[in-house]
Structures are given as structure tokens and as C-alpha cells.
Amino acid sequence: MRKARRLLGHSFRAWSSVRMVSSGMARRDLLASKVALVTASTDGIGLAIARRLAQDGAHVIVSSRKQQNVDRTVAALQGEGLSVTGTVCHVGKAEDRERLVATALKLHGGIDILVSNAAVNPFFGNLMDVTEAVWDKILDINVKAPFLLIKAVVPEMEKRGGGSVVIVSSIAAYSPLPGLGPYNVSKTALLGLSKNLATELAPKNIRVNCLAPGLIKTNFSQVLWMDEAREESLKEAMRIRRMGKPEECAGIVSFLCSEDASYITGETVVVGGGTPSRL
């Protein structure tokens, strides 16, 4: 009987540890002393990722196109005891990309992690109505700018002996969202970009992976969920019949940037509540 009680005690303590880790109550510093850049990180998924990377030990540089948003986010995250600084960065502007990299080097001496999250979607409607100017803007910001920023950080990652890049794509890369044709195409392109970069950068010990969020409730995605009928229609494609939260994307990114994922590159992790995800 005494032996049985001891076994039950061990089992209870083990189960309690699992629960604490999964709930975030106890967490290893997976990213201790790593330096991370996160674009478009003052709201939504980007903010959740920045917070989680910092909670896991990283020094995080947040960025946004507007100074007031950067200031607000830095103050909030520093108020939580996290190592976070920030700078303005419009990823489509070369001078802003350069300043983002320079900020990390000045403050922390290097770069270990890049999370490319910035994206635009200035169009909603039929694909055949899209103008050349809309195509140019979406492809410039959603596809070309991530590549150029990655190109800028690779030499700095090399100096550190390697690094990790996570490109934020979307479930729209696999299952086109209605009315968002150019955006859908740009997110599919990011899957190919990550595959190509993963191959080229592997010899430099730099891993490149993708995150493909599903229907996550953010200001950016509100065009899809403000209309209740449209939201319900989208939920029908999910096995988990609800919208996701930004925080449900963040832990996956932290994992992909950590040594726990040291043998993972060129992959896309879908966080979409069971939405079909095959090209």
C-alpha cells in the first residue's frame, strides 16, 4: 500500500510538472541571451510572438511603422519585466531595414533570430479587378521586403555561428481566402521563399521555417470576421470550430527559434485549427 502511494505521488508530481510547463507557469529559458528582431510586432500575432520570445529569455527588438506604437509596446513589455527595445521600421524602406539591423547591433552586438511578420493587404474583391499598383505594393511588402531583410541579417547571424529565421505566411497560402487574391498569392510565395532559403543557408547553420496562421482574431484579419456569416462559413472549414488567438501562434515560433528545433528547416507549421493545408 505504501509503495502504491509513493508511485501515485511520483505520478502526480510528474503530471503537475507537465501542466505547469504547458500552461507557461514554468518555462525554461529556451532563448536565453539570444537577440531577436520581430517586424510588425506592436499588435496581433507579431506582438504575441515578441512577448513570448522575450519571456523565453531573448532580447527582443520590436518594430512598427509608427513611433507611438513602438513606444507603447516597449513600455508595456518592459513593464512586464521583459528585455525589449524598439525602433520604427517600414520594411519596404531600405533605410528602415538598415536601422532595424543597426539597432540590434548597437544594443546587443549581434542578431540570432529574425521573425518576418510584416504584411499588407490593400485590396478586397475579385482577383480580375486587381490593378498593377496593388500587385506591386503587395509583392513588394509581403515577399520582396522579407527577402531583403533576411539578406541583411544573414551576415550578422554568420558571425554568431548561425541563427534562425521564421517567415510568417498564412493558411491563405494553401486555402485561398475569399476576396484576398493577391494577398493569398503573396503568402503562397513565402512557402517557396522559405524552402529556397533553407537550402541555401543550411551550410551557414541558419535555419529558415514558416508559420502559417489560420483564422486568428486580430485587427489585421477583421475583414474576415466582422461579418458574422462570413466568419461562420470560415469556421466550417476548421476541425476546431473557433477562431484562434495570437498567443496560440507564439509558442510555435519560440520553439522553431530554439535548439529544440535544431534539426528542423524548410518546414511550414500550420496553426489553423485543423483547416485543410495542402497545395
PDB file of C-alpha atoms in Angstrom:
ATOM      1  CA  MET A   1       0.000   0.000   0.000  1.00  0.00           C
ATOM      2  CA  ARG A   2       2.850   2.335   0.949  1.00  0.00           C
ATOM      3  CA  LYS A   3       4.563   1.535  -2.379  1.00  0.00           C
ATOM      4  CA  ALA A   4       1.370   2.294  -4.277  1.00  0.00           C
ATOM      5  CA  ARG A   5       1.077   5.671  -2.523  1.00  0.00           C
ATOM      6  CA  ARG A   6       4.682   6.507  -3.420  1.00  0.00           C
ATOM      7  CA  LEU A   7       4.028   5.637  -7.071  1.00  0.00           C
ATOM      8  CA  LEU A   8       0.880   7.768  -7.095  1.00  0.00           C
ATOM      9  CA  GLY A   9       2.850  10.619  -5.537  1.00  0.00           C
ATOM     10  CA  HIS A  10       5.529  10.423  -8.218  1.00  0.00           C
ATOM     11  CA  SER A  11       2.869  10.312 -10.945  1.00  0.00           C
ATOM     12  CA  PHE A  12       1.062  13.319  -9.508  1.00  0.00           C
ATOM     13  CA  ARG A  13       4.262  15.386  -9.321  1.00  0.00           C
ATOM     14  CA  ALA A  14       5.190  14.436 -12.893  1.00  0.00           C
ATOM     15  CA  TRP A  15       1.725  15.347 -14.171  1.00  0.00           C
ATOM     16  CA  SER A  16       1.836  18.633 -12.256  1.00  0.00           C
ATOM     17  CA  SER A  17       5.158  19.487 -13.940  1.00  0.00           C
ATOM     18  CA  VAL A  18       3.689  18.789 -17.377  1.00  0.00           C
ATOM     19  CA  ARG A  19       0.707  21.010 -16.621  1.00  0.00           C
ATOM     20  CA  MET A  20       2.941  23.842 -15.397  1.00  0.00           C
ATOM     21  CA  VAL A  21       5.123  23.751 -18.499  1.00  0.00           C
ATOM     22  CA  SER A  22       2.184  23.575 -20.929  1.00  0.00           C
ATOM     23  CA  SER A  23       0.414  26.456 -19.194  1.00  0.00           C
ATOM     24  CA  GLY A  24       3.517  28.644 -19.114  1.00  0.00           C
ATOM     25  CA  MET A  25       3.689  28.586 -15.297  1.00  0.00           C
ATOM     26  CA  ALA A  26       7.193  27.100 -15.515  1.00  0.00           C
ATOM     27  CA  ARG A  27       9.349  27.529 -18.567  1.00  0.00           C
ATOM     28  CA  ARG A  28      12.965  27.012 -19.473  1.00  0.00           C
ATOM     29  CA  ASP A  29      14.790  29.991 -20.906  1.00  0.00           C
ATOM     30  CA  LEU A  30      14.897  28.388 -24.346  1.00  0.00           C
ATOM     31  CA  LEU A  31      16.272  31.561 -25.914  1.00  0.00           C
ATOM     32  CA  ALA A  32      18.470  32.895 -23.135  1.00  0.00           C
ATOM     33  CA  SER A  33      20.672  35.796 -24.341  1.00  0.00           C
ATOM     34  CA  LYS A  34      19.533  35.407 -27.969  1.00  0.00           C
ATOM     35  CA  VAL A  35      18.860  38.626 -29.896  1.00  0.00           C
ATOM     36  CA  ALA A  36      15.626  38.681 -31.881  1.00  0.00           C
ATOM     37  CA  LEU A  37      14.157  41.084 -34.435  1.00  0.00           C
ATOM     38  CA  VAL A  38      10.393  40.914 -34.958  1.00  0.00           C
ATOM     39  CA  THR A  39       8.763  43.045 -37.642  1.00  0.00           C
ATOM     40  CA  ALA A  40       5.204  44.369 -37.335  1.00  0.00           C
ATOM     41  CA  SER A  41       5.289  43.473 -33.659  1.00  0.00           C
ATOM     42  CA  THR A  42       3.182  46.091 -31.887  1.00  0.00           C
ATOM     43  CA  ASP A  43      -0.160  44.336 -32.355  1.00  0.00           C
ATOM     44  CA  GLY A  44      -1.731  40.961 -33.032  1.00  0.00           C
ATOM     45  CA  ILE A  45       0.407  37.941 -33.888  1.00  0.00           C
ATOM     46  CA  GLY A  46       3.646  39.950 -34.038  1.00  0.00           C
ATOM     47  CA  LEU A  47       3.138  41.337 -30.536  1.00  0.00           C
ATOM     48  CA  ALA A  48       2.323  37.903 -29.143  1.00  0.00           C
ATOM     49  CA  ILE A  49       5.493  36.487 -30.736  1.00  0.00           C
ATOM     50  CA  ALA A  50       7.666  39.323 -29.408  1.00  0.00           C
ATOM     51  CA  ARG A  51       6.299  38.845 -25.893  1.00  0.00           C
ATOM     52  CA  ARG A  52       6.838  35.066 -25.963  1.00  0.00           C
ATOM     53  CA  LEU A  53      10.410  35.306 -27.294  1.00  0.00           C
ATOM     54  CA  ALA A  54      11.241  37.752 -24.510  1.00  0.00           C
ATOM     55  CA  GLN A  55       9.528  35.555 -21.912  1.00  0.00           C
ATOM     56  CA  ASP A  56      11.736  32.719 -23.120  1.00  0.00           C
ATOM     57  CA  GLY A  57      14.879  34.749 -22.494  1.00  0.00           C
ATOM     58  CA  ALA A  58      15.570  36.652 -25.723  1.00  0.00           C
ATOM     59  CA  HIS A  59      16.471  40.328 -26.064  1.00  0.00           C
ATOM     60  CA  VAL A  60      13.771  41.475 -28.485  1.00  0.00           C
ATOM     61  CA  ILE A  61      13.688  44.485 -30.801  1.00  0.00           C
ATOM     62  CA  VAL A  62      10.104  45.253 -31.790  1.00  0.00           C
ATOM     63  CA  SER A  63       9.219  47.424 -34.768  1.00  0.00           C
ATOM     64  CA  SER A  64       6.316  49.118 -36.473  1.00  0.00           C
ATOM     65  CA  ARG A  65       5.730  51.876 -38.986  1.00  0.00           C
ATOM     66  CA  LYS A  66       4.569  54.323 -36.276  1.00  0.00           C
ATOM     67  CA  GLN A  67       6.720  55.595 -33.412  1.00  0.00           C
ATOM     68  CA  GLN A  68       3.794  55.847 -30.991  1.00  0.00           C
ATOM     69  CA  ASN A  69       3.001  52.172 -31.469  1.00  0.00           C
ATOM     70  CA  VAL A  70       6.633  51.222 -30.842  1.00  0.00           C
ATOM     71  CA  ASP A  71       6.772  53.379 -27.704  1.00  0.00           C
ATOM     72  CA  ARG A  72       3.536  51.927 -26.346  1.00  0.00           C
ATOM     73  CA  THR A  73       4.637  48.340 -26.934  1.00  0.00           C
ATOM     74  CA  VAL A  74       8.128  48.794 -25.483  1.00  0.00           C
ATOM     75  CA  ALA A  75       6.680  50.417 -22.358  1.00  0.00           C
ATOM     76  CA  ALA A  76       4.126  47.630 -21.914  1.00  0.00           C
ATOM     77  CA  LEU A  77       6.596  44.771 -22.355  1.00  0.00           C
ATOM     78  CA  GLN A  78       9.309  46.407 -20.256  1.00  0.00           C
ATOM     79  CA  GLY A  79       6.604  46.849 -17.609  1.00  0.00           C
ATOM     80  CA  GLU A  80       6.298  43.056 -17.616  1.00  0.00           C
ATOM     81  CA  GLY A  81       9.994  42.790 -16.811  1.00  0.00           C
ATOM     82  CA  LEU A  82      10.994  41.761 -20.341  1.00  0.00           C
ATOM     83  CA  SER A  83      14.148  42.741 -22.258  1.00  0.00           C
ATOM     84  CA  VAL A  84      12.522  44.664 -25.104  1.00  0.00           C
ATOM     85  CA  THR A  85      13.509  47.735 -27.095  1.00  0.00           C
ATOM     86  CA  GLY A  86      12.152  49.032 -30.371  1.00  0.00           C
ATOM     87  CA  THR A  87      12.524  51.183 -33.444  1.00  0.00           C
ATOM     88  CA  VAL A  88      10.398  52.404 -36.335  1.00  0.00           C
ATOM     89  CA  CYS A  89      10.654  50.153 -39.369  1.00  0.00           C
ATOM     90  CA  HIS A  90       8.672  50.260 -42.581  1.00  0.00           C
ATOM     91  CA  VAL A  91      10.015  47.041 -44.116  1.00  0.00           C
ATOM     92  CA  GLY A  92       9.549  48.400 -47.628  1.00  0.00           C
ATOM     93  CA  LYS A  93      12.135  51.147 -46.992  1.00  0.00           C
ATOM     94  CA  ALA A  94      15.820  50.241 -47.223  1.00  0.00           C
ATOM     95  CA  GLU A  95      16.840  52.890 -44.674  1.00  0.00           C
ATOM     96  CA  ASP A  96      14.367  51.484 -42.138  1.00  0.00           C
ATOM     97  CA  ARG A  97      15.597  47.924 -42.612  1.00  0.00           C
ATOM     98  CA  GLU A  98      19.163  49.148 -42.138  1.00  0.00           C
ATOM     99  CA  ARG A  99      18.199  50.992 -38.951  1.00  0.00           C
ATOM    100  CA  LEU A 100      16.487  47.891 -37.543  1.00  0.00           C
ATOM    101  CA  VAL A 101      19.630  45.814 -38.036  1.00  0.00           C
ATOM    102  CA  ALA A 102      21.868  48.613 -36.740  1.00  0.00           C
ATOM    103  CA  THR A 103      19.735  48.942 -33.594  1.00  0.00           C
ATOM    104  CA  ALA A 104      20.247  45.274 -32.741  1.00  0.00           C
ATOM    105  CA  LEU A 105      23.992  45.531 -33.322  1.00  0.00           C
ATOM    106  CA  LYS A 106      24.332  48.712 -31.265  1.00  0.00           C
ATOM    107  CA  LEU A 107      22.339  47.426 -28.303  1.00  0.00           C
ATOM    108  CA  HIS A 108      23.264  43.746 -28.262  1.00  0.00           C
ATOM    109  CA  GLY A 109      26.207  43.207 -30.599  1.00  0.00           C
ATOM    110  CA  GLY A 110      24.559  40.750 -32.986  1.00  0.00           C
ATOM    111  CA  ILE A 111      21.442  39.013 -34.285  1.00  0.00           C
ATOM    112  CA  ASP A 112      20.368  35.414 -33.696  1.00  0.00           C
ATOM    113  CA  ILE A 113      16.682  35.413 -34.666  1.00  0.00           C
ATOM    114  CA  LEU A 114      14.530  37.149 -37.264  1.00  0.00           C
ATOM    115  CA  VAL A 115      10.758  36.842 -37.349  1.00  0.00           C
ATOM    116  CA  SER A 116       9.414  38.404 -40.552  1.00  0.00           C
ATOM    117  CA  ASN A 117       5.786  39.213 -39.825  1.00  0.00           C
ATOM    118  CA  ALA A 118       5.037  42.439 -41.714  1.00  0.00           C
ATOM    119  CA  ALA A 119       2.392  42.268 -44.443  1.00  0.00           C
ATOM    120  CA  VAL A 120      -0.178  44.450 -46.185  1.00  0.00           C
ATOM    121  CA  ASN A 121      -3.483  43.813 -47.854  1.00  0.00           C
ATOM    122  CA  PRO A 122      -4.867  46.959 -49.523  1.00  0.00           C
ATOM    123  CA  PHE A 123      -7.418  45.084 -51.625  1.00  0.00           C
ATOM    124  CA  PHE A 124     -10.651  43.139 -51.127  1.00  0.00           C
ATOM    125  CA  GLY A 125     -12.620  41.960 -54.145  1.00  0.00           C
ATOM    126  CA  ASN A 126     -12.377  39.938 -57.338  1.00  0.00           C
ATOM    127  CA  LEU A 127      -8.904  38.915 -58.486  1.00  0.00           C
ATOM    128  CA  MET A 128      -9.555  40.107 -62.035  1.00  0.00           C
ATOM    129  CA  ASP A 129     -10.137  43.635 -60.720  1.00  0.00           C
ATOM    130  CA  VAL A 130      -6.691  43.953 -59.137  1.00  0.00           C
ATOM    131  CA  THR A 131      -4.577  46.791 -60.547  1.00  0.00           C
ATOM    132  CA  GLU A 132      -0.861  46.648 -61.280  1.00  0.00           C
ATOM    133  CA  ALA A 133      -0.229  49.138 -58.472  1.00  0.00           C
ATOM    134  CA  VAL A 134      -1.907  46.825 -55.948  1.00  0.00           C
ATOM    135  CA  TRP A 135       0.160  43.871 -57.160  1.00  0.00           C
ATOM    136  CA  ASP A 136       3.344  45.934 -56.845  1.00  0.00           C
ATOM    137  CA  LYS A 137       2.567  47.021 -53.274  1.00  0.00           C
ATOM    138  CA  ILE A 138       1.600  43.561 -52.026  1.00  0.00           C
ATOM    139  CA  LEU A 139       4.531  41.760 -53.598  1.00  0.00           C
ATOM    140  CA  ASP A 140       6.987  44.471 -52.518  1.00  0.00           C
ATOM    141  CA  ILE A 141       5.973  44.355 -48.853  1.00  0.00           C
ATOM    142  CA  ASN A 142       4.863  40.742 -48.435  1.00  0.00           C
ATOM    143  CA  VAL A 143       7.541  38.950 -50.491  1.00  0.00           C
ATOM    144  CA  LYS A 144      10.454  41.159 -51.582  1.00  0.00           C
ATOM    145  CA  ALA A 145      10.897  43.032 -48.282  1.00  0.00           C
ATOM    146  CA  PRO A 146      11.165  39.846 -46.167  1.00  0.00           C
ATOM    147  CA  PHE A 147      13.866  38.564 -48.525  1.00  0.00           C
ATOM    148  CA  LEU A 148      15.817  41.830 -48.385  1.00  0.00           C
ATOM    149  CA  LEU A 149      15.644  41.907 -44.595  1.00  0.00           C
ATOM    150  CA  ILE A 150      16.807  38.295 -44.382  1.00  0.00           C
ATOM    151  CA  LYS A 151      19.662  39.160 -46.741  1.00  0.00           C
ATOM    152  CA  ALA A 152      20.658  41.978 -44.385  1.00  0.00           C
ATOM    153  CA  VAL A 153      20.701  39.821 -41.227  1.00  0.00           C
ATOM    154  CA  VAL A 154      22.424  36.731 -42.660  1.00  0.00           C
ATOM    155  CA  PRO A 155      25.977  38.182 -42.377  1.00  0.00           C
ATOM    156  CA  GLU A 156      25.310  39.057 -38.733  1.00  0.00           C
ATOM    157  CA  MET A 157      23.955  35.584 -37.997  1.00  0.00           C
ATOM    158  CA  GLU A 158      27.031  34.075 -39.622  1.00  0.00           C
ATOM    159  CA  LYS A 159      29.235  35.990 -37.173  1.00  0.00           C
ATOM    160  CA  ARG A 160      27.304  34.311 -34.319  1.00  0.00           C
ATOM    161  CA  GLY A 161      27.775  30.856 -35.809  1.00  0.00           C
ATOM    162  CA  GLY A 162      24.228  30.552 -37.128  1.00  0.00           C
ATOM    163  CA  GLY A 163      20.673  31.648 -36.489  1.00  0.00           C
ATOM    164  CA  SER A 164      17.003  31.095 -37.079  1.00  0.00           C
ATOM    165  CA  VAL A 165      14.531  32.821 -39.401  1.00  0.00           C
ATOM    166  CA  VAL A 166      10.764  32.417 -39.190  1.00  0.00           C
ATOM    167  CA  ILE A 167       8.659  33.854 -42.012  1.00  0.00           C
ATOM    168  CA  VAL A 168       5.004  34.398 -41.172  1.00  0.00           C
ATOM    169  CA  SER A 169       2.870  33.166 -44.049  1.00  0.00           C
ATOM    170  CA  SER A 170      -0.830  32.252 -43.733  1.00  0.00           C
ATOM    171  CA  ILE A 171      -3.334  29.456 -44.172  1.00  0.00           C
ATOM    172  CA  ALA A 172      -4.272  31.506 -47.255  1.00  0.00           C
ATOM    173  CA  ALA A 173      -1.119  30.086 -48.846  1.00  0.00           C
ATOM    174  CA  TYR A 174      -2.927  26.739 -49.015  1.00  0.00           C
ATOM    175  CA  SER A 175      -6.643  27.591 -48.973  1.00  0.00           C
ATOM    176  CA  PRO A 176      -7.294  30.955 -50.678  1.00  0.00           C
ATOM    177  CA  LEU A 177      -9.379  33.305 -48.576  1.00  0.00           C
ATOM    178  CA  PRO A 178     -12.322  34.859 -50.464  1.00  0.00           C
ATOM    179  CA  GLY A 179     -11.704  38.362 -51.786  1.00  0.00           C
ATOM    180  CA  LEU A 180      -7.983  38.370 -50.943  1.00  0.00           C
ATOM    181  CA  GLY A 181      -6.460  37.051 -54.180  1.00  0.00           C
ATOM    182  CA  PRO A 182      -3.149  38.993 -54.326  1.00  0.00           C
ATOM    183  CA  TYR A 183      -2.591  38.517 -50.590  1.00  0.00           C
ATOM    184  CA  ASN A 184      -3.194  34.764 -50.947  1.00  0.00           C
ATOM    185  CA  VAL A 185      -0.660  34.575 -53.790  1.00  0.00           C
ATOM    186  CA  SER A 186       1.947  36.505 -51.795  1.00  0.00           C
ATOM    187  CA  LYS A 187       1.581  34.124 -48.855  1.00  0.00           C
ATOM    188  CA  THR A 188       1.998  31.093 -51.122  1.00  0.00           C
ATOM    189  CA  ALA A 189       5.179  32.684 -52.469  1.00  0.00           C
ATOM    190  CA  LEU A 190       6.589  32.793 -48.934  1.00  0.00           C
ATOM    191  CA  LEU A 191       6.419  28.996 -48.726  1.00  0.00           C
ATOM    192  CA  GLY A 192       8.715  28.824 -51.750  1.00  0.00           C
ATOM    193  CA  LEU A 193      10.975  31.545 -50.387  1.00  0.00           C
ATOM    194  CA  SER A 194      11.481  29.652 -47.133  1.00  0.00           C
ATOM    195  CA  LYS A 195      12.227  26.384 -48.964  1.00  0.00           C
ATOM    196  CA  ASN A 196      14.824  28.030 -51.187  1.00  0.00           C
ATOM    197  CA  LEU A 197      16.473  29.959 -48.369  1.00  0.00           C
ATOM    198  CA  ALA A 198      16.548  26.902 -46.125  1.00  0.00           C
ATOM    199  CA  THR A 199      18.579  25.064 -48.751  1.00  0.00           C
ATOM    200  CA  GLU A 200      20.998  27.920 -49.414  1.00  0.00           C
ATOM    201  CA  LEU A 201      21.534  28.934 -45.797  1.00  0.00           C
ATOM    202  CA  ALA A 202      21.860  25.476 -44.227  1.00  0.00           C
ATOM    203  CA  PRO A 203      25.672  25.424 -44.747  1.00  0.00           C
ATOM    204  CA  LYS A 204      25.822  28.647 -42.719  1.00  0.00           C
ATOM    205  CA  ASN A 205      23.907  26.973 -39.854  1.00  0.00           C
ATOM    206  CA  ILE A 206      20.935  29.270 -40.439  1.00  0.00           C
ATOM    207  CA  ARG A 207      17.545  27.595 -40.331  1.00  0.00           C
ATOM    208  CA  VAL A 208      14.525  29.043 -42.163  1.00  0.00           C
ATOM    209  CA  ASN A 209      10.970  27.966 -41.404  1.00  0.00           C
ATOM    210  CA  CYS A 210       7.450  29.260 -41.968  1.00  0.00           C
ATOM    211  CA  LEU A 211       4.468  29.823 -39.707  1.00  0.00           C
ATOM    212  CA  ALA A 212       1.047  29.641 -41.391  1.00  0.00           C
ATOM    213  CA  PRO A 213      -1.617  31.008 -39.034  1.00  0.00           C
ATOM    214  CA  GLY A 214      -5.223  30.217 -39.724  1.00  0.00           C
ATOM    215  CA  LEU A 215      -8.131  32.486 -38.826  1.00  0.00           C
ATOM    216  CA  ILE A 216      -6.620  34.389 -35.878  1.00  0.00           C
ATOM    217  CA  LYS A 217      -8.662  37.183 -34.311  1.00  0.00           C
ATOM    218  CA  THR A 218      -6.606  40.330 -34.883  1.00  0.00           C
ATOM    219  CA  ASN A 219      -7.222  43.820 -36.217  1.00  0.00           C
ATOM    220  CA  PHE A 220      -5.463  42.811 -39.447  1.00  0.00           C
ATOM    221  CA  SER A 221      -7.914  39.943 -40.085  1.00  0.00           C
ATOM    222  CA  GLN A 222     -11.084  41.765 -39.097  1.00  0.00           C
ATOM    223  CA  VAL A 223     -12.306  41.994 -42.693  1.00  0.00           C
ATOM    224  CA  LEU A 224     -12.883  38.232 -42.395  1.00  0.00           C
ATOM    225  CA  TRP A 225     -14.668  38.120 -39.033  1.00  0.00           C
ATOM    226  CA  MET A 226     -16.562  41.405 -38.751  1.00  0.00           C
ATOM    227  CA  ASP A 227     -19.283  39.831 -40.882  1.00  0.00           C
ATOM    228  CA  GLU A 228     -20.783  37.061 -38.721  1.00  0.00           C
ATOM    229  CA  ALA A 229     -21.996  34.987 -41.674  1.00  0.00           C
ATOM    230  CA  ARG A 230     -18.560  35.034 -43.308  1.00  0.00           C
ATOM    231  CA  GLU A 231     -16.897  34.115 -40.006  1.00  0.00           C
ATOM    232  CA  GLU A 232     -19.238  31.157 -39.520  1.00  0.00           C
ATOM    233  CA  SER A 233     -18.580  29.992 -43.074  1.00  0.00           C
ATOM    234  CA  LEU A 234     -14.825  30.032 -42.479  1.00  0.00           C
ATOM    235  CA  LYS A 235     -15.226  28.155 -39.205  1.00  0.00           C
ATOM    236  CA  GLU A 236     -16.915  25.334 -41.112  1.00  0.00           C
ATOM    237  CA  ALA A 237     -13.535  24.509 -42.699  1.00  0.00           C
ATOM    238  CA  MET A 238     -11.928  24.042 -39.264  1.00  0.00           C
ATOM    239  CA  ARG A 239     -11.955  20.942 -37.136  1.00  0.00           C
ATOM    240  CA  ILE A 240     -11.681  23.226 -34.116  1.00  0.00           C
ATOM    241  CA  ARG A 241     -14.766  25.367 -34.634  1.00  0.00           C
ATOM    242  CA  ARG A 242     -13.405  28.664 -33.338  1.00  0.00           C
ATOM    243  CA  MET A 243     -11.038  31.465 -34.231  1.00  0.00           C
ATOM    244  CA  GLY A 244      -7.505  31.323 -32.906  1.00  0.00           C
ATOM    245  CA  LYS A 245      -5.761  33.732 -30.553  1.00  0.00           C
ATOM    246  CA  PRO A 246      -2.412  35.406 -31.345  1.00  0.00           C
ATOM    247  CA  GLU A 247      -0.843  33.692 -28.326  1.00  0.00           C
ATOM    248  CA  GLU A 248      -1.575  30.312 -29.924  1.00  0.00           C
ATOM    249  CA  CYS A 249       0.962  31.152 -32.641  1.00  0.00           C
ATOM    250  CA  ALA A 250       3.701  32.460 -30.380  1.00  0.00           C
ATOM    251  CA  GLY A 251       4.905  29.274 -28.684  1.00  0.00           C
ATOM    252  CA  ILE A 252       5.447  27.565 -32.037  1.00  0.00           C
ATOM    253  CA  VAL A 253       7.713  30.402 -33.173  1.00  0.00           C
ATOM    254  CA  SER A 254       9.720  30.278 -29.951  1.00  0.00           C
ATOM    255  CA  PHE A 255      10.172  26.536 -30.438  1.00  0.00           C
ATOM    256  CA  LEU A 256      11.297  26.958 -34.062  1.00  0.00           C
ATOM    257  CA  CYS A 257      13.883  29.520 -32.939  1.00  0.00           C
ATOM    258  CA  SER A 258      15.243  27.317 -30.151  1.00  0.00           C
ATOM    259  CA  GLU A 259      17.764  24.486 -30.057  1.00  0.00           C
ATOM    260  CA  ASP A 260      14.838  22.100 -29.589  1.00  0.00           C
ATOM    261  CA  ALA A 261      14.209  22.654 -33.311  1.00  0.00           C
ATOM    262  CA  SER A 262      17.857  22.373 -34.361  1.00  0.00           C
ATOM    263  CA  TYR A 263      17.057  19.685 -36.952  1.00  0.00           C
ATOM    264  CA  ILE A 264      14.078  21.493 -38.491  1.00  0.00           C
ATOM    265  CA  THR A 265      14.446  23.749 -41.533  1.00  0.00           C
ATOM    266  CA  GLY A 266      12.462  24.452 -44.690  1.00  0.00           C
ATOM    267  CA  GLU A 267       9.195  23.493 -42.991  1.00  0.00           C
ATOM    268  CA  THR A 268       5.860  25.246 -42.574  1.00  0.00           C
ATOM    269  CA  VAL A 269       3.887  24.817 -39.357  1.00  0.00           C
ATOM    270  CA  VAL A 270       0.175  25.445 -39.787  1.00  0.00           C
ATOM    271  CA  VAL A 271      -1.633  26.825 -36.752  1.00  0.00           C
ATOM    272  CA  GLY A 272      -5.098  26.751 -38.209  1.00  0.00           C
ATOM    273  CA  GLY A 273      -7.478  24.809 -36.022  1.00  0.00           C
ATOM    274  CA  GLY A 274      -7.495  21.896 -38.443  1.00  0.00           C
ATOM    275  CA  THR A 275      -8.129  23.903 -41.613  1.00  0.00           C
ATOM    276  CA  PRO A 276      -7.050  21.830 -44.666  1.00  0.00           C
ATOM    277  CA  SER A 277      -3.497  22.764 -45.651  1.00  0.00           C
ATOM    278  CA  ARG A 278      -2.224  21.069 -48.792  1.00  0.00           C
ATOM    279  CA  LEU A 279      -1.118  22.708 -52.033  1.00  0.00           C
TER     280      LEU A 279
END
